[in-house]
Amino acid sequence: MRTFNLPANSLMRSKDFLFGVATSSFQIEGDRKGRETCIWDTFCAQSGKISDNSNGDDACRHIEKWKDDVELISSLGVDAYRLSISWPRVMTIDGDVNEMGMQFYVNLVDELVRRGIKVFVTLYHWDLPQHLEDNGGWLNRDTAYAFEKYATAVASTLGDKVYAYATLNEPFCSAYLGYELGVHAPGLTGVGKGRKAAHHLLLAHGLAMKALRATCPNSLHGIVLNFSTCHPATNNEEDKIAAKLADEYHNQWYLKPVIDGQYPSIIHQLRDVDRPDIEEGDMDIISQPIDYLGINYYTRTVYKATPSDSADVNFGFEIVEPTNTPLTAMGWEITPDAFTELLVNLHQQYALPPIYITENGAAMDDEMIDGEVNDVDRIDYFNSHLNAVNVAIEAGVDIRGYFAWSLMDNFEWALGYSKRFGIVHVDYDTQKRTLKQSAHVYSELVKNRINGTLAV
Ligand code: BGC
């Protein structure tokens, strides 16, 4: 049987290093009737947007099964659970608190705390209330202020029972995939839209940071960003420049404003019409200190130079699809070394606060045989990536925790239920949860890490 081989003296074996599992509201909750409509409901209802034509109406029926799910999390022995709050469940269309919706999270957080599990709450994991989208969504500056109000309502209810709040999960996905490429909700396209949405998301982050700090001074507050390291396809100077531009456009665009109060220099290549409207004081709001940075990492991306033209979609870089490298079921390259490289580079480039790895994991083509999922490939993925984090820590990067994505199989956005990221298998017909082998191995690591005996 496979095991994880983190070195015996790894700092990740210290009891202060948190191991957790993560989920998000729309991906697991279900109970569509208990909340307002969100942009993902609308997106799912449009034909051809979700590969298996599914939606989040039922998902993992977590709203109904939350007690069992907490029991499951607790049985794994993890230190922490990262969940997200559904904005359309806790706020009404009039902007008041939906008491019933909010009570769900009060109960959930209380139960987790009672069991000694640290709670990491993400306030925005992509499920924007549809009525806000109807007024322009993240293209409308007012949405940032509505987010501030929502964040305040959550924080004043859950308070410091929550160990760490994150304002946003992966604004890259919300802005670029949702408003620029159009492959995520709300499905809009165009560079100008993507960049404007990103600015308002970052503004929302900054406004909420202030509110969270004032409301819950004893919790940690930060943001979760995703990164895919950008590598040149060849050693040619043009490809190196292409990879650097892609890195600025997709990665640094979200981190640099938060840490340094500036957009990366590629902003100057945007046409005037595509530039975000940056009002006086915005960058100060965006760049206030954060207590931690959440980093989500899955894979690297390779770029080559492509002739730039005046079209609004071409900045001189293009993705090169992987060949001859091991891939996950998402078609993503398995590249743990790039994970270490990312962490070390960010540490060198920026004055960062402590880091939590808030997501890392893999969709694999799981097979259930005789009631068991022996997901060796996922175990290998976790093992190599945990070791990649360990190498970064040894190189001096301050990393305080690691969350496996995901606790359980769930709604994988535009790919519906066709991709399984869970360490727990979900049978969507019966809603039965079954621990995959990766869950057993992860749990063994977490439970036995301190004395270093990995009896798997
Ligand atoms: C998101 C998750 C998603 C995962 C795998 C991350 O971008 O935060 O919601 O399921 O990647 O695609």
Coordinates of C-alpha atoms and ligand atoms in Angstrom, one line a residue:
M1 CA 0.0 0.0 0.0
R2 CA 1.2 3.5 -0.9
T3 CA 2.3 5.9 1.9
F4 CA 3.5 9.5 2.0
N5 CA 7.2 9.9 2.5
L6 CA 7.6 13.3 4.1
P7 CA 11.0 13.4 5.8
A8 CA 10.9 12.5 9.5
N9 CA 12.4 15.9 10.4
S10 CA 10.0 17.9 8.2
L11 CA 8.5 21.0 9.8
M12 CA 5.2 19.8 8.3
R13 CA 5.2 17.1 10.9
S14 CA 5.1 19.7 13.7
K15 CA 1.8 20.0 15.4
D16 CA 1.7 23.7 14.5
F17 CA 1.5 23.0 10.8
L18 CA -2.2 22.7 9.9
F19 CA -3.5 19.9 7.7
G20 CA -7.0 20.4 6.3
V21 CA -9.5 19.6 3.6
A22 CA -11.4 22.1 1.5
T23 CA -14.7 22.6 -0.3
S24 CA -16.9 25.4 -1.5
S25 CA -20.5 26.2 -1.2
F26 CA -21.9 25.9 -4.7
Q27 CA -19.9 22.8 -5.4
I28 CA -21.3 20.8 -2.5
E29 CA -24.4 22.4 -0.9
G30 CA -27.4 21.8 -3.1
D31 CA -30.7 23.0 -1.6
R32 CA -31.2 25.5 -4.3
K33 CA -34.6 26.5 -2.8
G34 CA -33.0 27.7 0.4
R35 CA -31.2 30.6 -1.2
E36 CA -31.4 33.3 -3.9
T37 CA -30.3 32.5 -7.4
C38 CA -26.6 32.9 -8.2
I39 CA -24.8 33.4 -11.4
W40 CA -23.8 29.7 -11.6
D41 CA -27.5 28.6 -11.5
T42 CA -28.1 30.9 -14.5
F43 CA -25.0 29.7 -16.3
C44 CA -25.9 26.0 -15.8
A45 CA -29.3 26.7 -17.2
Q46 CA -27.8 27.8 -20.5
S47 CA -27.4 24.9 -22.9
G48 CA -23.8 23.8 -23.7
K49 CA -22.2 25.6 -20.8
I50 CA -21.7 22.6 -18.5
S51 CA -20.2 19.5 -20.1
D52 CA -22.6 17.0 -18.6
N53 CA -25.6 19.5 -18.6
S54 CA -25.7 19.3 -14.8
N55 CA -26.2 22.0 -12.2
G56 CA -25.8 22.7 -8.5
D57 CA -29.4 22.0 -7.4
D58 CA -28.4 18.9 -5.5
A59 CA -24.6 18.6 -5.6
C60 CA -23.5 16.7 -2.5
R61 CA -26.7 17.7 -0.6
H62 CA -24.4 19.0 2.1
I63 CA -27.1 21.3 3.5
E64 CA -29.0 18.2 4.4
K65 CA -26.0 16.0 5.3
W66 CA -23.8 18.5 7.0
K67 CA -23.7 16.7 10.3
D68 CA -22.5 13.5 8.7
D69 CA -20.0 15.5 6.7
V70 CA -18.6 17.1 9.8
E71 CA -18.3 13.7 11.4
L72 CA -16.4 12.5 8.3
I73 CA -14.0 15.5 8.5
S74 CA -13.5 14.8 12.2
S75 CA -12.8 11.1 11.5
L76 CA -10.0 12.1 9.2
G77 CA -8.3 13.8 12.1
V78 CA -7.6 16.9 10.2
D79 CA -6.8 20.2 12.0
A80 CA -8.8 22.5 9.8
Y81 CA -11.6 22.7 7.3
R82 CA -11.9 25.3 4.6
L83 CA -15.4 26.1 3.5
S84 CA -17.1 28.9 1.7
I85 CA -20.2 30.8 2.5
S86 CA -22.9 31.2 -0.1
W87 CA -23.6 34.9 -0.4
P88 CA -27.1 34.2 -1.9
R89 CA -27.9 32.0 1.0
V90 CA -27.1 34.5 3.7
M91 CA -28.3 37.8 2.1
T92 CA -31.7 38.6 0.7
I93 CA -32.2 40.5 -2.6
D94 CA -32.9 43.6 -0.4
G95 CA -29.5 43.3 1.2
D96 CA -30.8 42.1 4.5
V97 CA -29.5 39.0 6.3
N98 CA -31.4 35.8 5.6
E99 CA -31.5 34.5 9.1
M100 CA -32.2 30.9 8.2
G101 CA -29.4 30.8 5.7
M102 CA -27.0 32.4 8.1
Q103 CA -28.1 30.0 10.9
F104 CA -26.8 27.1 8.7
Y105 CA -23.3 28.4 8.9
V106 CA -23.6 29.2 12.6
N107 CA -24.5 25.6 13.3
L108 CA -21.8 24.3 11.0
V109 CA -19.1 26.5 12.5
D110 CA -20.2 25.7 16.1
E111 CA -20.0 22.0 15.4
L112 CA -16.6 22.2 13.8
V113 CA -15.3 24.3 16.7
R114 CA -16.8 21.9 19.2
R115 CA -14.8 19.2 17.6
G116 CA -11.6 21.2 17.7
I117 CA -11.4 21.8 14.0
K118 CA -10.1 25.2 12.9
V119 CA -12.5 26.9 10.5
F120 CA -11.2 28.7 7.4
V121 CA -14.1 30.6 5.8
T122 CA -13.9 31.9 2.3
L123 CA -16.5 34.6 1.6
Y124 CA -16.6 34.5 -2.2
H125 CA -16.0 31.2 -4.0
W126 CA -17.7 32.4 -7.2
D127 CA -21.4 32.2 -6.4
L128 CA -22.4 35.9 -7.0
P129 CA -26.1 36.6 -6.3
Q130 CA -27.8 36.9 -9.7
H131 CA -29.6 40.1 -8.9
L132 CA -26.2 41.8 -8.5
E133 CA -25.1 40.4 -11.9
D134 CA -28.3 41.8 -13.3
N135 CA -26.9 45.2 -12.3
G136 CA -23.5 44.6 -13.9
G137 CA -22.0 42.1 -11.4
W138 CA -18.3 42.6 -11.0
L139 CA -18.3 45.2 -13.8
N140 CA -20.2 47.4 -11.5
R141 CA -18.2 49.1 -8.7
D142 CA -21.2 49.0 -6.4
T143 CA -20.8 45.2 -6.2
A144 CA -17.6 45.8 -4.2
Y145 CA -19.6 47.7 -1.7
A146 CA -22.3 45.1 -1.5
F147 CA -19.5 42.6 -0.8
E148 CA -18.2 44.7 2.0
K149 CA -21.7 44.8 3.5
Y150 CA -22.1 41.0 3.2
A151 CA -18.6 40.4 4.6
T152 CA -19.5 42.5 7.6
A153 CA -22.7 40.6 8.2
V154 CA -21.0 37.3 8.1
A155 CA -18.1 38.4 10.3
S156 CA -20.4 40.0 12.9
T157 CA -22.3 36.7 13.2
L158 CA -19.6 34.1 13.1
G159 CA -17.0 36.3 14.8
D160 CA -13.7 34.8 15.9
K161 CA -15.1 31.3 16.0
V162 CA -13.7 31.4 12.5
Y163 CA -9.9 31.0 12.7
A164 CA -9.2 32.6 9.3
Y165 CA -11.3 34.5 6.8
A166 CA -10.5 34.8 3.2
T167 CA -12.2 37.5 1.2
L168 CA -12.0 36.0 -2.3
N169 CA -11.1 32.6 -3.8
E170 CA -9.1 32.9 -7.0
P171 CA -10.2 36.3 -8.4
F172 CA -8.4 35.2 -11.6
C173 CA -11.1 32.6 -12.2
S174 CA -13.9 35.0 -11.5
A175 CA -12.5 37.7 -13.7
Y176 CA -10.6 36.0 -16.4
L177 CA -12.7 32.8 -16.8
G178 CA -16.0 34.5 -16.0
Y179 CA -15.8 37.9 -17.7
E180 CA -13.0 37.6 -20.2
L181 CA -13.0 34.1 -21.6
G182 CA -16.6 33.4 -20.8
V183 CA -16.1 29.7 -19.8
H184 CA -17.3 30.3 -16.3
A185 CA -20.3 32.2 -15.0
P186 CA -21.5 34.8 -16.0
G187 CA -20.0 33.8 -19.4
L188 CA -19.0 37.3 -20.6
T189 CA -16.1 37.9 -22.9
G190 CA -13.5 40.6 -23.7
V191 CA -10.3 41.9 -22.2
G192 CA -11.9 45.1 -21.0
K193 CA -14.6 43.2 -19.1
G194 CA -12.0 40.8 -17.5
R195 CA -9.7 43.6 -16.4
K196 CA -12.6 45.7 -15.0
A197 CA -14.1 42.8 -13.1
A198 CA -10.7 42.0 -11.7
H199 CA -10.3 45.5 -10.4
H200 CA -13.7 45.5 -8.7
L201 CA -13.0 42.1 -7.2
L202 CA -9.7 43.4 -5.8
L203 CA -11.5 46.5 -4.5
A204 CA -14.0 44.3 -2.9
H205 CA -11.2 42.4 -1.2
G206 CA -9.7 45.6 0.2
L207 CA -13.0 47.0 1.4
A208 CA -13.8 43.7 3.1
M209 CA -10.4 43.4 4.7
K210 CA -11.0 46.7 6.5
A211 CA -14.4 45.5 7.6
L212 CA -13.2 42.1 8.7
R213 CA -10.4 43.6 10.8
A214 CA -12.7 46.0 12.5
T215 CA -15.3 43.3 13.2
C216 CA -13.1 40.3 14.1
P217 CA -9.8 41.5 15.2
N218 CA -8.9 38.1 16.6
S219 CA -9.2 36.1 13.5
L220 CA -6.7 36.0 10.6
H221 CA -7.7 37.7 7.4
G222 CA -6.4 37.2 3.9
I223 CA -7.1 36.3 0.3
V224 CA -6.8 33.1 -1.7
L225 CA -5.0 33.4 -5.1
N226 CA -4.3 30.7 -7.6
F227 CA -1.1 30.4 -9.5
S228 CA 0.1 28.4 -12.5
T229 CA 3.8 28.9 -13.1
C230 CA 4.5 30.1 -16.6
H231 CA 7.3 28.4 -18.5
P232 CA 8.8 29.2 -21.9
A233 CA 8.3 26.5 -24.5
T234 CA 11.9 26.9 -25.6
N235 CA 15.0 28.8 -24.6
N236 CA 14.4 31.4 -27.2
E237 CA 14.2 35.0 -25.9
E238 CA 10.8 35.5 -27.5
D239 CA 9.3 32.5 -25.6
K240 CA 10.9 33.7 -22.4
I241 CA 9.3 37.1 -22.8
A242 CA 6.0 35.4 -23.7
A243 CA 6.1 33.4 -20.4
K244 CA 6.9 36.5 -18.4
L245 CA 4.0 38.4 -20.0
A246 CA 1.6 35.5 -19.3
D247 CA 2.8 35.5 -15.7
E248 CA 2.1 39.2 -15.3
Y249 CA -1.3 38.9 -16.9
H250 CA -2.5 35.8 -15.1
N251 CA -0.6 35.6 -11.8
Q252 CA 0.9 38.9 -10.8
W253 CA -2.2 40.8 -11.8
Y254 CA -3.8 39.7 -8.6
L255 CA -0.9 39.5 -6.2
K256 CA 1.0 42.7 -7.0
P257 CA -1.9 45.1 -6.3
V258 CA -2.6 43.3 -3.0
I259 CA 1.0 43.3 -1.8
D260 CA 2.6 46.3 -3.6
G261 CA -0.4 48.4 -4.5
Q262 CA 0.3 48.3 -8.2
Y263 CA -0.7 46.4 -11.3
P264 CA 2.2 44.8 -13.2
S265 CA 3.6 46.7 -16.1
I266 CA 1.6 44.7 -18.7
I267 CA -1.3 47.0 -17.8
H268 CA 0.4 49.6 -20.1
Q269 CA -0.1 47.3 -23.0
L270 CA -3.9 47.4 -22.6
R271 CA -5.9 49.6 -25.0
D272 CA -7.3 52.6 -23.2
V273 CA -10.8 51.2 -23.5
D274 CA -9.7 48.0 -21.8
R275 CA -8.1 49.6 -18.7
P276 CA -9.9 49.3 -15.5
D277 CA -11.3 52.5 -13.9
I278 CA -8.9 53.0 -11.1
E279 CA -10.2 55.7 -8.8
E280 CA -8.1 57.7 -6.5
G281 CA -7.4 55.7 -3.3
D282 CA -8.3 52.4 -4.8
M283 CA -4.8 50.9 -4.8
D284 CA -4.4 51.9 -1.1
I285 CA -7.7 50.1 -0.2
I286 CA -6.6 47.0 -2.2
S287 CA -3.1 46.9 -0.7
Q288 CA -3.8 46.9 3.0
P289 CA -1.8 44.4 5.0
I290 CA -3.1 40.8 5.0
D291 CA -2.4 38.3 7.8
Y292 CA -1.9 35.4 5.4
L293 CA -1.8 34.6 1.7
G294 CA -3.8 31.5 0.6
I295 CA -2.1 29.8 -2.4
N296 CA -3.9 27.3 -4.7
Y297 CA -1.7 25.3 -7.0
Y298 CA -2.5 22.5 -9.4
T299 CA -0.2 22.7 -12.4
R300 CA 2.2 24.7 -14.5
T301 CA 1.5 26.2 -18.0
V302 CA 3.9 26.4 -20.9
Y303 CA 3.8 29.4 -23.3
K304 CA 5.3 30.3 -26.6
A305 CA 5.5 33.7 -28.3
T306 CA 2.8 34.5 -30.8
P307 CA 2.8 37.6 -33.1
S308 CA 1.1 40.4 -31.3
D309 CA -1.6 42.2 -33.2
S310 CA -4.1 44.9 -32.4
A311 CA -6.8 42.5 -31.5
D312 CA -7.8 42.8 -27.9
V313 CA -7.1 39.2 -27.1
N314 CA -3.4 38.9 -28.1
F315 CA -0.6 40.1 -25.9
G316 CA 2.1 38.0 -27.6
F317 CA 1.7 34.7 -25.7
E318 CA 0.0 31.5 -26.4
I319 CA -0.4 28.3 -24.4
V320 CA 1.4 25.2 -25.6
E321 CA -0.5 22.0 -24.8
P322 CA 1.5 19.4 -22.9
T323 CA 2.9 16.3 -24.6
N324 CA 4.6 13.3 -23.1
T325 CA 4.2 14.4 -19.5
P326 CA 1.9 12.6 -16.9
L327 CA -1.4 14.3 -16.7
T328 CA -4.4 14.3 -14.3
A329 CA -7.9 13.6 -15.5
M330 CA -8.2 17.4 -16.1
G331 CA -5.4 17.1 -18.7
W332 CA -3.2 19.1 -16.4
E333 CA 0.5 18.3 -16.2
I334 CA 1.7 16.8 -12.9
T335 CA 4.5 19.2 -12.0
P336 CA 5.5 19.3 -8.3
D337 CA 8.8 20.9 -9.0
A338 CA 7.0 23.9 -10.4
F339 CA 5.1 24.1 -7.1
T340 CA 8.4 24.5 -5.2
E341 CA 9.6 27.0 -7.8
L342 CA 6.4 29.1 -7.4
L343 CA 6.6 29.2 -3.6
V344 CA 10.3 30.1 -3.6
N345 CA 9.9 32.7 -6.3
L346 CA 7.0 34.4 -4.7
H347 CA 8.9 34.5 -1.4
Q348 CA 11.8 36.1 -3.2
Q349 CA 9.8 38.6 -5.2
Y350 CA 7.4 39.9 -2.5
A351 CA 7.3 40.7 1.2
L352 CA 4.7 38.1 1.9
P353 CA 2.9 37.3 5.1
P354 CA 2.7 33.6 6.2
I355 CA 1.3 31.3 3.5
Y356 CA -1.3 28.6 3.7
I357 CA -1.7 26.2 0.8
T358 CA -5.4 26.5 0.6
E359 CA -5.9 24.1 -2.3
N360 CA -3.9 21.4 -4.0
G361 CA -5.1 18.1 -5.4
A362 CA -6.0 16.2 -8.5
A363 CA -8.9 14.8 -10.5
M364 CA -8.2 11.2 -11.5
D365 CA -10.2 8.6 -13.3
D366 CA -11.3 6.8 -10.1
E367 CA -12.7 3.3 -10.2
M368 CA -14.8 1.9 -7.5
I369 CA -14.1 -1.8 -7.2
D370 CA -15.8 -3.9 -4.5
G371 CA -16.7 -0.7 -2.7
E372 CA -13.2 0.6 -2.7
V373 CA -11.4 3.3 -4.6
N374 CA -7.7 2.6 -4.7
D375 CA -6.6 6.0 -6.1
V376 CA -2.9 5.3 -6.2
D377 CA -2.4 8.1 -8.8
R378 CA -4.0 10.7 -6.5
I379 CA -1.9 9.4 -3.5
D380 CA 1.3 9.9 -5.7
Y381 CA 0.1 13.4 -6.6
F382 CA -0.4 14.4 -3.0
N383 CA 2.9 12.8 -2.0
S384 CA 5.0 14.6 -4.5
H385 CA 3.2 17.9 -3.9
L386 CA 3.5 17.7 -0.1
N387 CA 7.2 17.0 -0.6
A388 CA 7.4 20.1 -2.9
V389 CA 5.9 22.2 -0.1
N390 CA 8.4 20.7 2.3
V391 CA 11.3 21.7 0.0
A392 CA 10.0 25.2 -0.2
I393 CA 9.8 25.4 3.6
E394 CA 13.4 24.1 3.8
A395 CA 14.3 26.9 1.4
G396 CA 12.9 29.5 3.9
V397 CA 9.3 30.0 2.8
D398 CA 7.0 30.5 5.7
I399 CA 4.2 28.0 5.0
R400 CA 1.8 27.2 7.9
G401 CA -0.7 24.8 6.5
Y402 CA -1.9 22.6 3.6
F403 CA -5.5 21.9 2.5
A404 CA -6.3 19.0 0.2
W405 CA -8.7 19.8 -2.6
S406 CA -11.2 18.4 -2.1
L407 CA -12.8 16.7 0.9
M408 CA -15.2 15.0 -1.5
D409 CA -16.1 14.7 -5.1
N410 CA -18.3 17.6 -6.1
F411 CA -19.6 19.9 -8.9
E412 CA -16.5 20.7 -10.9
W413 CA -17.8 23.9 -12.5
A414 CA -18.0 23.8 -16.3
L415 CA -17.1 20.1 -16.1
G416 CA -20.1 19.3 -13.9
Y417 CA -19.8 16.0 -12.1
S418 CA -17.6 14.4 -14.7
K419 CA -14.3 15.1 -12.8
R420 CA -13.6 13.8 -9.3
F421 CA -11.2 15.7 -7.1
G422 CA -12.4 14.2 -3.7
I423 CA -10.4 12.1 -1.3
V424 CA -13.9 10.9 -0.4
H425 CA -16.0 9.4 -3.2
V426 CA -19.6 10.6 -3.6
D427 CA -22.2 8.4 -5.2
Y428 CA -24.5 11.1 -6.6
D429 CA -27.5 8.7 -6.8
T430 CA -27.4 7.6 -3.2
Q431 CA -25.2 10.4 -1.8
K432 CA -23.1 7.7 -0.1
R433 CA -19.7 8.9 0.9
T434 CA -16.8 6.4 0.7
L435 CA -13.3 7.2 1.8
K436 CA -10.9 6.6 -1.0
Q437 CA -7.5 5.2 -0.3
S438 CA -6.0 8.7 -0.5
A439 CA -8.3 9.7 2.4
H440 CA -6.9 6.9 4.5
V441 CA -3.3 7.8 3.7
Y442 CA -3.8 11.5 4.3
S443 CA -5.5 10.7 7.5
E444 CA -2.7 8.5 8.6
L445 CA -0.2 11.2 7.8
V446 CA -2.1 13.8 9.8
K447 CA -2.7 11.5 12.8
N448 CA 0.8 10.1 13.0
R449 CA 2.9 13.0 11.8
I450 CA 4.3 14.1 15.1
N451 CA 6.0 10.9 16.2
G452 CA 6.8 10.3 12.6
T453 CA 5.5 6.7 12.5
L454 CA 3.6 6.3 9.4
A455 CA 1.9 3.0 10.0
V456 CA -0.1 2.6 6.8
Ligands
BGC1 C1 -11.2 26.1 -7.4 C2 -12.0 24.9 -7.1 C3 -11.9 23.9 -8.2 C4 -10.5 23.4 -8.4 C5 -10.3 22.4 -9.4 C6 -9.8 25.8 -8.1 O1 -9.6 26.6 -9.1 O2 -11.0 27.0 -6.3 O3 -13.3 25.4 -6.9 O4 -12.8 22.8 -8.0 O5 -9.7 24.5 -8.7 O6 -10.5 22.9 -10.7

